GROMACS .gro file of N, CA and C in nm:
model
  507
    1MET      N    1   0.088  -0.145  -0.064
    1MET     CA    2   0.014   0.019   0.007
    1MET      C    3   0.079   0.142  -0.019
    2VAL      N    4   0.071   0.238  -0.072
    2VAL     CA    5   0.145   0.363  -0.087
    2VAL      C    6   0.098   0.412   0.028
    3THR      N    7   0.182   0.498   0.108
    3THR     CA    8   0.148   0.565   0.228
    3THR      C    9   0.118   0.714   0.169
    4GLY      N   10   0.054   0.804   0.206
    4GLY     CA   11  -0.011   0.953   0.168
    4GLY      C   12   0.136   1.018   0.119
    5ALA      N   13   0.239   1.031   0.172
    5ALA     CA   14   0.342   1.105   0.119
    5ALA      C   15   0.374   1.029  -0.018
    6ALA      N   16   0.352   0.941  -0.029
    6ALA     CA   17   0.423   0.836  -0.186
    6ALA      C   18   0.290   0.895  -0.284
    7LEU      N   19   0.168   0.886  -0.226
    7LEU     CA   20   0.047   0.911  -0.328
    7LEU      C   21   0.059   1.052  -0.393
    8ALA      N   22   0.140   1.175  -0.324
    8ALA     CA   23   0.159   1.290  -0.353
    8ALA      C   24   0.266   1.295  -0.461
    9ASP      N   25   0.345   1.202  -0.474
    9ASP     CA   26   0.471   1.221  -0.595
    9ASP      C   27   0.406   1.114  -0.685
   10PRO      N   28   0.392   1.202  -0.817
   10PRO     CA   29   0.337   1.126  -0.948
   10PRO      C   30   0.410   0.977  -0.983
   11ALA      N   31   0.551   0.996  -0.971
   11ALA     CA   32   0.618   0.890  -1.036
   11ALA      C   33   0.612   0.775  -0.940
   12ALA      N   34   0.622   0.797  -0.792
   12ALA     CA   35   0.555   0.722  -0.663
   12ALA      C   36   0.435   0.642  -0.713
   13LEU      N   37   0.330   0.714  -0.707
   13LEU     CA   38   0.210   0.625  -0.758
   13LEU      C   39   0.227   0.606  -0.876
   14ARG      N   40   0.265   0.613  -0.998
   14ARG     CA   41   0.283   0.546  -1.102
   14ARG      C   42   0.360   0.385  -1.103
   15ASP      N   43   0.453   0.418  -1.014
   15ASP     CA   44   0.490   0.277  -0.989
   15ASP      C   45   0.421   0.171  -0.945
   16GLU      N   46   0.390   0.239  -0.786
   16GLU     CA   47   0.282   0.128  -0.758
   16GLU      C   48   0.147   0.092  -0.791
   17VAL      N   49   0.090   0.172  -0.887
   17VAL     CA   50  -0.022   0.136  -0.965
   17VAL      C   51   0.039   0.056  -1.079
   18TRP      N   52   0.163   0.067  -1.173
   18TRP     CA   53   0.192  -0.031  -1.229
   18TRP      C   54   0.223  -0.180  -1.171
   19ARG      N   55   0.288  -0.208  -1.042
   19ARG     CA   56   0.293  -0.286  -0.974
   19ARG      C   57   0.180  -0.386  -0.923
   20VAL      N   58   0.115  -0.304  -0.859
   20VAL     CA   59  -0.044  -0.393  -0.826
   20VAL      C   60  -0.117  -0.426  -0.995
   21ALA      N   61  -0.116  -0.313  -1.076
   21ALA     CA   62  -0.212  -0.385  -1.200
   21ALA      C   63  -0.144  -0.488  -1.307
   22GLY      N   64  -0.021  -0.442  -1.295
   22GLY     CA   65   0.059  -0.540  -1.344
   22GLY      C   66   0.055  -0.695  -1.328
   23ALA      N   67   0.039  -0.703  -1.169
   23ALA     CA   68   0.021  -0.819  -1.090
   23ALA      C   69  -0.123  -0.919  -1.145
   24VAL      N   70  -0.236  -0.833  -1.197
   24VAL     CA   71  -0.313  -0.936  -1.249
   24VAL      C   72  -0.304  -1.006  -1.320
   25THR      N   73  -0.370  -1.098  -1.334
   25THR     CA   74  -0.341  -1.200  -1.415
   25THR      C   75  -0.440  -1.261  -1.564
   26ASP      N   76  -0.385  -1.260  -1.627
   26ASP     CA   77  -0.477  -1.340  -1.706
   26ASP      C   78  -0.576  -1.431  -1.711
   27PRO      N   79  -0.722  -1.444  -1.768
   27PRO     CA   80  -0.784  -1.516  -1.718
   27PRO      C   81  -0.791  -1.617  -1.795
   28GLU      N   82  -0.742  -1.632  -1.950
   28GLU     CA   83  -0.721  -1.749  -2.007
   28GLU      C   84  -0.588  -1.818  -1.966
   29ILE      N   85  -0.506  -1.777  -1.935
   29ILE     CA   86  -0.323  -1.814  -1.903
   29ILE      C   87  -0.319  -1.772  -1.775
   30PRO      N   88  -0.398  -1.786  -1.661
   30PRO     CA   89  -0.359  -1.759  -1.536
   30PRO      C   90  -0.240  -1.745  -1.482
   31VAL      N   91  -0.117  -1.858  -1.538
   31VAL     CA   92   0.030  -1.816  -1.461
   31VAL      C   93   0.090  -1.716  -1.535
   32LEU      N   94  -0.001  -1.644  -1.614
   32LEU     CA   95   0.083  -1.503  -1.663
   32LEU      C   96   0.040  -1.372  -1.583
   33SER      N   97   0.096  -1.277  -1.570
   33SER     CA   98   0.047  -1.165  -1.525
   33SER      C   99   0.037  -1.090  -1.668
   34ILE      N  100  -0.070  -0.991  -1.652
   34ILE     CA  101  -0.045  -0.884  -1.797
   34ILE      C  102   0.087  -0.814  -1.798
   35ALA      N  103   0.170  -0.787  -1.689
   35ALA     CA  104   0.279  -0.740  -1.718
   35ALA      C  105   0.381  -0.858  -1.800
   36ASP      N  106   0.379  -0.971  -1.756
   36ASP     CA  107   0.452  -1.082  -1.841
   36ASP      C  108   0.438  -1.083  -1.951
   37LEU      N  109   0.272  -1.082  -1.989
   37LEU     CA  110   0.232  -1.116  -2.099
   37LEU      C  111   0.260  -0.960  -2.217
   38GLY      N  112   0.241  -0.866  -2.134
   38GLY     CA  113   0.283  -0.773  -2.198
   38GLY      C  114   0.153  -0.662  -2.291
   39VAL      N  115   0.056  -0.678  -2.192
   39VAL     CA  116  -0.050  -0.625  -2.244
   39VAL      C  117  -0.106  -0.479  -2.121
   40LEU      N  118  -0.026  -0.507  -2.045
   40LEU     CA  119   0.001  -0.354  -1.973
   40LEU      C  120   0.097  -0.249  -2.050
   41ARG      N  121   0.050  -0.167  -2.094
   41ARG     CA  122   0.115  -0.075  -2.166
   41ARG      C  123   0.168   0.052  -2.128
   42ASP      N  124   0.092   0.078  -2.047
   42ASP     CA  125   0.147   0.220  -1.970
   42ASP      C  126   0.036   0.231  -1.835
   43VAL      N  127   0.106   0.340  -1.751
   43VAL     CA  128   0.024   0.371  -1.627
   43VAL      C  129   0.061   0.542  -1.637
   44ARG      N  130  -0.063   0.605  -1.649
   44ARG     CA  131  -0.026   0.756  -1.662
   44ARG      C  132  -0.091   0.848  -1.531
   45VAL      N  133   0.004   0.938  -1.503
   45VAL     CA  134  -0.099   1.020  -1.367
   45VAL      C  135  -0.083   1.140  -1.385
   46ALA      N  136  -0.169   1.218  -1.382
   46ALA     CA  137  -0.134   1.336  -1.405
   46ALA      C  138  -0.278   1.444  -1.303
   47ASP      N  139  -0.269   1.551  -1.285
   47ASP     CA  140  -0.364   1.604  -1.185
   47ASP      C  141  -0.463   1.486  -1.075
   48GLY      N  142  -0.398   1.440  -1.036
   48GLY     CA  143  -0.505   1.334  -0.956
   48GLY      C  144  -0.548   1.214  -0.981
   49ARG      N  145  -0.532   1.210  -1.106
   49ARG     CA  146  -0.628   1.125  -1.215
   49ARG      C  147  -0.490   1.003  -1.242
   50VAL      N  148  -0.573   0.880  -1.223
   50VAL     CA  149  -0.472   0.768  -1.283
   50VAL      C  150  -0.551   0.672  -1.413
   51GLU      N  151  -0.449   0.669  -1.544
   51GLU     CA  152  -0.514   0.610  -1.627
   51GLU      C  153  -0.423   0.462  -1.650
   52VAL      N  154  -0.457   0.370  -1.694
   52VAL     CA  155  -0.384   0.226  -1.709
   52VAL      C  156  -0.416   0.207  -1.833
   53LEU      N  157  -0.303   0.205  -1.928
   53LEU     CA  158  -0.328   0.174  -2.044
   53LEU      C  159  -0.319   0.010  -2.083
   54ILE      N  160  -0.414  -0.055  -2.160
   54ILE     CA  161  -0.388  -0.224  -2.220
   54ILE      C  162  -0.407  -0.233  -2.330
   55THR      N  163  -0.350  -0.298  -2.390
   55THR     CA  164  -0.382  -0.353  -2.519
   55THR      C  165  -0.396  -0.517  -2.554
   56PRO      N  166  -0.506  -0.537  -2.622
   56PRO     CA  167  -0.526  -0.685  -2.644
   56PRO      C  168  -0.434  -0.787  -2.693
   57THR      N  169  -0.420  -0.938  -2.718
   57THR     CA  170  -0.315  -0.968  -2.750
   57THR      C  171  -0.352  -0.997  -2.911
   58TYR      N  172  -0.477  -1.006  -2.933
   58TYR     CA  173  -0.556  -0.968  -3.077
   58TYR      C  174  -0.690  -0.914  -3.074
   59SER      N  175  -0.755  -0.863  -3.173
   59SER     CA  176  -0.862  -0.745  -3.188
   59SER      C  177  -0.956  -0.883  -3.149
   60GLY      N  178  -1.034  -0.825  -3.055
   60GLY     CA  179  -1.150  -0.904  -2.998
   60GLY      C  180  -1.149  -0.970  -2.911
   61CYS      N  181  -1.030  -0.988  -2.831
   61CYS     CA  182  -1.009  -1.096  -2.732
   61CYS      C  183  -1.108  -1.069  -2.605
   62PRO      N  184  -1.157  -1.178  -2.580
   62PRO     CA  185  -1.282  -1.176  -2.499
   62PRO      C  186  -1.266  -1.150  -2.337
   63ALA      N  187  -1.086  -1.172  -2.332
   63ALA     CA  188  -1.040  -1.129  -2.209
   63ALA      C  189  -1.017  -0.993  -2.141
   64MET      N  190  -1.054  -0.906  -2.228
   64MET     CA  191  -1.016  -0.758  -2.211
   64MET      C  192  -1.095  -0.712  -2.103
   65THR      N  193  -1.246  -0.747  -2.103
   65THR     CA  194  -1.354  -0.666  -2.032
   65THR      C  195  -1.296  -0.720  -1.888
   66MET      N  196  -1.252  -0.864  -1.863
   66MET     CA  197  -1.239  -0.912  -1.739
   66MET      C  198  -1.109  -0.840  -1.676
   67ILE      N  199  -1.001  -0.858  -1.764
   67ILE     CA  200  -0.868  -0.795  -1.750
   67ILE      C  201  -0.918  -0.649  -1.703
   68ALA      N  202  -1.006  -0.538  -1.766
   68ALA     CA  203  -1.001  -0.419  -1.692
   68ALA      C  204  -1.089  -0.437  -1.570
   69LEU      N  205  -1.141  -0.474  -1.563
   69LEU     CA  206  -1.236  -0.531  -1.443
   69LEU      C  207  -1.150  -0.533  -1.315
   70GLU      N  208  -1.047  -0.658  -1.309
   70GLU     CA  209  -0.971  -0.710  -1.250
   70GLU      C  210  -0.857  -0.603  -1.202
   71ILE      N  211  -0.817  -0.531  -1.289
   71ILE     CA  212  -0.717  -0.391  -1.258
   71ILE      C  213  -0.837  -0.316  -1.114
   72GLU      N  214  -0.919  -0.266  -1.207
   72GLU     CA  215  -1.010  -0.193  -1.140
   72GLU      C  216  -1.005  -0.239  -0.957
   73LEU      N  217  -1.023  -0.350  -0.972
   73LEU     CA  218  -1.120  -0.417  -0.858
   73LEU      C  219  -0.953  -0.411  -0.778
   74ALA      N  220  -0.830  -0.433  -0.829
   74ALA     CA  221  -0.718  -0.476  -0.739
   74ALA      C  222  -0.643  -0.335  -0.696
   75LEU      N  223  -0.675  -0.216  -0.802
   75LEU     CA  224  -0.612  -0.092  -0.732
   75LEU      C  225  -0.724  -0.031  -0.655
   76ASP      N  226  -0.821  -0.065  -0.662
   76ASP     CA  227  -0.954  -0.019  -0.548
   76ASP      C  228  -0.900  -0.108  -0.429
   77LYS      N  229  -0.873  -0.196  -0.413
   77LYS     CA  230  -0.819  -0.284  -0.307
   77LYS      C  231  -0.712  -0.244  -0.231
   78ALA      N  232  -0.625  -0.166  -0.326
   78ALA     CA  233  -0.500  -0.133  -0.281
   78ALA      C  234  -0.494  -0.019  -0.251
   79GLY      N  235  -0.647   0.079  -0.234
   79GLY     CA  236  -0.647   0.200  -0.184
   79GLY      C  237  -0.566   0.316  -0.306
   80LEU      N  238  -0.565   0.279  -0.414
   80LEU     CA  239  -0.511   0.333  -0.534
   80LEU      C  240  -0.623   0.409  -0.640
   81GLY      N  241  -0.743   0.383  -0.563
   81GLY     CA  242  -0.869   0.384  -0.724
   81GLY      C  243  -0.937   0.550  -0.689
   82PRO      N  244  -0.978   0.599  -0.766
   82PRO     CA  245  -1.028   0.528  -0.883
   82PRO      C  246  -0.934   0.554  -0.990
   83VAL      N  247  -0.968   0.454  -1.077
   83VAL     CA  248  -0.870   0.457  -1.217
   83VAL      C  249  -0.932   0.449  -1.303
   84VAL      N  250  -0.890   0.466  -1.445
   84VAL     CA  251  -0.981   0.465  -1.598
   84VAL      C  252  -0.863   0.392  -1.636
   85VAL      N  253  -0.927   0.273  -1.672
   85VAL     CA  254  -0.857   0.182  -1.782
   85VAL      C  255  -0.909   0.162  -1.910
   86LYS      N  256  -0.810   0.218  -1.985
   86LYS     CA  257  -0.828   0.244  -2.129
   86LYS      C  258  -0.770   0.134  -2.202
   87THR      N  259  -0.825   0.060  -2.317
   87THR     CA  260  -0.793   0.007  -2.420
   87THR      C  261  -0.742   0.029  -2.553
   88VAL      N  262  -0.619   0.030  -2.584
   88VAL     CA  263  -0.519   0.104  -2.672
   88VAL      C  264  -0.501   0.048  -2.790
   89LEU      N  265  -0.544   0.041  -2.910
   89LEU     CA  266  -0.461  -0.051  -3.013
   89LEU      C  267  -0.364  -0.050  -3.092
   90ALA      N  268  -0.317   0.054  -3.088
   90ALA     CA  269  -0.185   0.123  -3.158
   90ALA      C  270  -0.083   0.157  -3.053
   91PRO      N  271   0.071   0.102  -3.037
   91PRO     CA  272   0.108   0.011  -3.147
   91PRO      C  273   0.035  -0.154  -3.072
   92ALA      N  274  -0.002  -0.216  -3.211
   92ALA     CA  275  -0.062  -0.332  -3.174
   92ALA      C  276   0.031  -0.460  -3.131
   93TRP      N  277  -0.038  -0.532  -2.986
   93TRP     CA  278   0.024  -0.598  -2.944
   93TRP      C  279   0.109  -0.732  -3.025
   94THR      N  280   0.236  -0.769  -2.973
   94THR     CA  281   0.277  -0.855  -3.068
   94THR      C  282   0.372  -0.951  -2.955
   95THR      N  283   0.394  -1.095  -2.997
   95THR     CA  284   0.454  -1.174  -2.905
   95THR      C  285   0.594  -1.115  -2.836
   96ASP      N  286   0.645  -1.020  -2.899
   96ASP     CA  287   0.795  -0.949  -2.855
   96ASP      C  288   0.763  -0.848  -2.736
   97PHE      N  289   0.629  -0.829  -2.718
   97PHE     CA  290   0.626  -0.761  -2.580
   97PHE      C  291   0.607  -0.869  -2.449
   98MET      N  292   0.627  -1.013  -2.484
   98MET     CA  293   0.616  -1.063  -2.376
   98MET      C  294   0.729  -1.110  -2.319
   99SER      N  295   0.772  -1.083  -2.160
   99SER     CA  296   0.898  -1.118  -2.095
   99SER      C  297   0.946  -1.244  -2.105
  100GLU      N  298   1.088  -1.223  -2.077
  100GLU     CA  299   1.169  -1.382  -2.092
  100GLU      C  300   1.086  -1.471  -1.954
  101ASP      N  301   1.053  -1.401  -1.834
  101ASP     CA  302   1.003  -1.447  -1.736
  101ASP      C  303   0.844  -1.530  -1.775
  102GLY      N  304   0.771  -1.441  -1.826
  102GLY     CA  305   0.658  -1.513  -1.856
  102GLY      C  306   0.667  -1.599  -1.985
  103ARG      N  307   0.773  -1.640  -2.061
  103ARG     CA  308   0.794  -1.719  -2.168
  103ARG      C  309   0.822  -1.860  -2.059
  104ARG      N  310   0.915  -1.831  -1.971
  104ARG     CA  311   0.946  -1.944  -1.873
  104ARG      C  312   0.836  -2.031  -1.833
  105LYS      N  313   0.747  -1.886  -1.785
  105LYS     CA  314   0.621  -1.945  -1.703
  105LYS      C  315   0.545  -2.025  -1.764
  106LEU      N  316   0.506  -1.999  -1.926
  106LEU     CA  317   0.443  -2.046  -2.027
  106LEU      C  318   0.497  -2.176  -2.041
  107LYS      N  319   0.613  -2.214  -2.057
  107LYS     CA  320   0.674  -2.326  -2.063
  107LYS      C  321   0.639  -2.446  -1.935
  108ALA      N  322   0.658  -2.361  -1.844
  108ALA     CA  323   0.607  -2.453  -1.762
  108ALA      C  324   0.501  -2.530  -1.695
  109TYR      N  325   0.412  -2.409  -1.740
  109TYR     CA  326   0.287  -2.441  -1.753
  109TYR      C  327   0.250  -2.510  -1.849
  110GLY      N  328   0.310  -2.600  -1.978
  110GLY     CA  329   0.288  -2.700  -2.034
  110GLY      C  330   0.278  -2.642  -2.186
  111ILE      N  331   0.278  -2.475  -2.208
  111ILE     CA  332   0.230  -2.407  -2.326
  111ILE      C  333   0.378  -2.362  -2.394
  112ALA      N  334   0.381  -2.428  -2.523
  112ALA     CA  335   0.524  -2.386  -2.565
  112ALA      C  336   0.533  -2.268  -2.593
  113PRO      N  337   0.622  -2.168  -2.561
  113PRO     CA  338   0.624  -1.993  -2.598
  113PRO      C  339   0.646  -1.969  -2.729
  114PRO      N  340   0.600  -1.854  -2.767
  114PRO     CA  341   0.629  -1.792  -2.905
  114PRO      C  342   0.764  -1.791  -2.946
  115ALA      N  343   0.800  -1.777  -3.078
  115ALA     CA  344   0.939  -1.793  -3.136
  115ALA      C  345   0.956  -1.623  -3.098
  116LYS      N  346   1.101  -1.610  -3.082
  116LYS     CA  347   1.121  -1.485  -2.969
  116LYS      C  348   1.093  -1.374  -3.072
  117THR      N  349   1.039  -1.371  -3.169
  117THR     CA  350   1.076  -1.243  -3.282
  117THR      C  351   0.945  -1.252  -3.385
  118ALA      N  352   0.848  -1.183  -3.392
  118ALA     CA  353   0.731  -1.165  -3.454
  118ALA      C  354   0.765  -1.103  -3.606
  119GLY      N  355   0.712  -1.177  -3.713
  119GLY     CA  356   0.784  -1.104  -3.848
  119GLY      C  357   0.693  -1.180  -3.942
  120ARG      N  358   0.745  -1.166  -4.037
  120ARG     CA  359   0.672  -1.209  -4.187
  120ARG      C  360   0.691  -1.350  -4.131
  121ARG      N  361   0.794  -1.394  -4.128
  121ARG     CA  362   0.815  -1.564  -4.125
  121ARG      C  363   0.679  -1.612  -4.030
  122ALA      N  364   0.650  -1.570  -3.923
  122ALA     CA  365   0.553  -1.607  -3.853
  122ALA      C  366   0.368  -1.606  -3.912
  123LEU      N  367   0.398  -1.544  -4.003
  123LEU     CA  368   0.259  -1.543  -4.034
  123LEU      C  369   0.275  -1.692  -4.150
  124PHE      N  370   0.379  -1.746  -4.171
  124PHE     CA  371   0.354  -1.874  -4.231
  124PHE      C  372   0.403  -1.972  -4.160
  125GLY      N  373   0.341  -1.965  -4.040
  125GLY     CA  374   0.398  -2.088  -3.893
  125GLY      C  375   0.537  -2.094  -3.899
  126VAL      N  376   0.587  -2.188  -3.772
  126VAL     CA  377   0.705  -2.222  -3.756
  126VAL      C  378   0.741  -2.349  -3.786
  127GLU      N  379   0.894  -2.360  -3.835
  127GLU     CA  380   0.933  -2.473  -3.844
  127GLU      C  381   0.963  -2.572  -3.736
  128VAL      N  382   0.977  -2.506  -3.622
  128VAL     CA  383   1.015  -2.620  -3.493
  128VAL      C  384   0.914  -2.558  -3.375
  129VAL      N  385   0.850  -2.654  -3.316
  129VAL     CA  386   0.822  -2.594  -3.226
  129VAL      C  387   0.857  -2.696  -3.088
  130ASP      N  388   0.939  -2.677  -2.988
  130ASP     CA  389   0.974  -2.765  -2.882
  130ASP      C  390   0.896  -2.809  -2.816
  131CYS      N  391   0.872  -2.959  -2.724
  131CYS     CA  392   0.751  -3.007  -2.672
  131CYS      C  393   0.805  -2.917  -2.549
  132PRO      N  394   0.678  -2.882  -2.436
  132PRO     CA  395   0.715  -2.804  -2.347
  132PRO      C  396   0.701  -2.930  -2.214
  133GLN      N  397   0.671  -3.054  -2.271
  133GLN     CA  398   0.704  -3.155  -2.166
  133GLN      C  399   0.828  -3.237  -2.181
  134CYS      N  400   0.873  -3.263  -2.305
  134CYS     CA  401   1.005  -3.335  -2.310
  134CYS      C  402   1.110  -3.279  -2.344
  135GLY      N  403   1.071  -3.168  -2.438
  135GLY     CA  404   1.167  -3.092  -2.493
  135GLY      C  405   1.234  -3.112  -2.619
  136SER      N  406   1.134  -3.221  -2.688
  136SER     CA  407   1.151  -3.281  -2.851
  136SER      C  408   1.118  -3.198  -2.934
  137SER      N  409   1.195  -3.189  -3.013
  137SER     CA  410   1.163  -3.074  -3.160
  137SER      C  411   1.068  -3.180  -3.253
  138ASP      N  412   1.046  -3.306  -3.235
  138ASP     CA  413   0.982  -3.389  -3.331
  138ASP      C  414   0.794  -3.387  -3.291
  139THR      N  415   0.797  -3.280  -3.320
  139THR     CA  416   0.626  -3.195  -3.322
  139THR      C  417   0.550  -3.199  -3.433
  140ALA      N  418   0.459  -3.208  -3.431
  140ALA     CA  419   0.334  -3.129  -3.530
  140ALA      C  420   0.248  -3.081  -3.509
  141GLU      N  421   0.198  -2.997  -3.580
  141GLU     CA  422   0.075  -2.936  -3.553
  141GLU      C  423  -0.051  -3.007  -3.590
  142ILE      N  424  -0.163  -2.996  -3.479
  142ILE     CA  425  -0.262  -3.110  -3.518
  142ILE      C  426  -0.384  -2.980  -3.567
  143ALA      N  427  -0.415  -2.886  -3.478
  143ALA     CA  428  -0.490  -2.761  -3.536
  143ALA      C  429  -0.464  -2.614  -3.528
  144PRO      N  430  -0.457  -2.560  -3.625
  144PRO     CA  431  -0.424  -2.389  -3.583
  144PRO      C  432  -0.467  -2.333  -3.496
  145PHE      N  433  -0.581  -2.379  -3.467
  145PHE     CA  434  -0.642  -2.318  -3.311
  145PHE      C  435  -0.659  -2.434  -3.195
  146GLY      N  436  -0.625  -2.360  -3.078
  146GLY     CA  437  -0.578  -2.488  -2.980
  146GLY      C  438  -0.722  -2.409  -2.863
  147SER      N  439  -0.656  -2.442  -2.738
  147SER     CA  440  -0.759  -2.402  -2.624
  147SER      C  441  -0.836  -2.234  -2.656
  148THR      N  442  -0.754  -2.159  -2.691
  148THR     CA  443  -0.780  -2.017  -2.685
  148THR      C  444  -0.738  -1.962  -2.880
  149SER      N  445  -0.817  -1.877  -2.856
  149SER     CA  446  -0.755  -1.823  -3.058
  149SER      C  447  -0.611  -1.761  -3.072
  150CYS      N  448  -0.519  -1.779  -2.965
  150CYS     CA  449  -0.396  -1.707  -2.953
  150CYS      C  450  -0.279  -1.802  -2.958
  151LYS      N  451  -0.352  -1.952  -2.943
  151LYS     CA  452  -0.268  -2.075  -2.944
  151LYS      C  453  -0.313  -2.181  -3.037
  152SER      N  454  -0.196  -2.283  -3.071
  152SER     CA  455  -0.272  -2.339  -3.192
  152SER      C  456  -0.241  -2.507  -3.099
  153LEU      N  457  -0.299  -2.600  -3.148
  153LEU     CA  458  -0.269  -2.758  -3.109
  153LEU      C  459  -0.159  -2.827  -3.186
  154TRP      N  460  -0.039  -2.869  -3.060
  154TRP     CA  461   0.019  -2.949  -3.131
  154TRP      C  462   0.050  -3.106  -3.083
  155GLN      N  463   0.143  -3.167  -3.104
  155GLN     CA  464   0.141  -3.291  -3.033
  155GLN      C  465   0.287  -3.350  -3.059
  156CYS      N  466   0.361  -3.399  -2.951
  156CYS     CA  467   0.476  -3.442  -2.954
  156CYS      C  468   0.483  -3.576  -3.037
  157LYS      N  469   0.577  -3.598  -3.107
  157LYS     CA  470   0.572  -3.747  -3.140
  157LYS      C  471   0.676  -3.836  -3.056
  158ALA      N  472   0.759  -3.790  -2.975
  158ALA     CA  473   0.791  -3.845  -2.898
  158ALA      C  474   0.760  -3.921  -2.746
  159CYS      N  475   0.685  -3.813  -2.715
  159CYS     CA  476   0.621  -3.854  -2.551
  159CYS      C  477   0.480  -3.854  -2.581
  160ARG      N  478   0.448  -3.872  -2.694
  160ARG     CA  479   0.288  -3.858  -2.751
  160ARG      C  480   0.183  -3.742  -2.688
  161GLU      N  481   0.221  -3.644  -2.590
  161GLU     CA  482   0.160  -3.544  -2.556
  161GLU      C  483   0.128  -3.456  -2.616
  162PRO      N  484  -0.013  -3.412  -2.598
  162PRO     CA  485  -0.061  -3.289  -2.692
  162PRO      C  486  -0.039  -3.167  -2.655
  163PHE      N  487  -0.025  -3.073  -2.671
  163PHE     CA  488  -0.009  -2.919  -2.632
  163PHE      C  489   0.000  -2.826  -2.720
  164ASP      N  490  -0.035  -2.713  -2.615
  164ASP     CA  491  -0.089  -2.550  -2.703
  164ASP      C  492   0.026  -2.509  -2.740
  165TYR      N  493   0.072  -2.435  -2.835
  165TYR     CA  494   0.184  -2.328  -2.863
  165TYR      C  495   0.123  -2.186  -2.867
  166PHE      N  496   0.181  -2.106  -2.823
  166PHE     CA  497   0.159  -1.959  -2.787
  166PHE      C  498   0.164  -1.919  -2.954
  167LYS      N  499   0.098  -1.898  -3.020
  167LYS     CA  500   0.143  -1.802  -3.188
  167LYS      C  501   0.182  -1.710  -3.163
  168CYS      N  502   0.336  -1.702  -3.225
  168CYS     CA  503   0.401  -1.593  -3.265
  168CYS      C  504   0.311  -1.482  -3.371
  169HIS      N  505   0.280  -1.373  -3.323
  169HIS     CA  506   0.211  -1.249  -3.376
  169HIS      C  507   0.249  -1.084  -3.364
   0.00000   0.00000   0.00000
């Protein structure tokens, strides 16, 4: 919780709002915070008002309403509300915004993390996706969409386990 003196300091308030809002988890991948995912884009503090800017992982992402509500609730609980949460579409989110810690968390959760760099090559699929269970690169895509639209379904030929791959975009 921020003390009264810290609330008067816009930089300290911004940092605390970022810390609390950034800890909100993605409802579709609860092992990732929105900071790890790169959905939390900015926190603005001016004239006693706080704005939190978030960007969806893809247009029409159904989790955005829930994420905005969870941010408001977390900040209110921390004594940092009221806050305005805005969805911004530019620059568009890419998997490049995901933190290295977020990529590690995905793999530990059983989801193959995206390729490290989004780009033209990602539009045509990836050549190799390592199995998050056994590490084998002997894998094959089963379906272009997995448990959510931002993931595809793959299977490891070595351990035979199915797994989601977080698509690079």
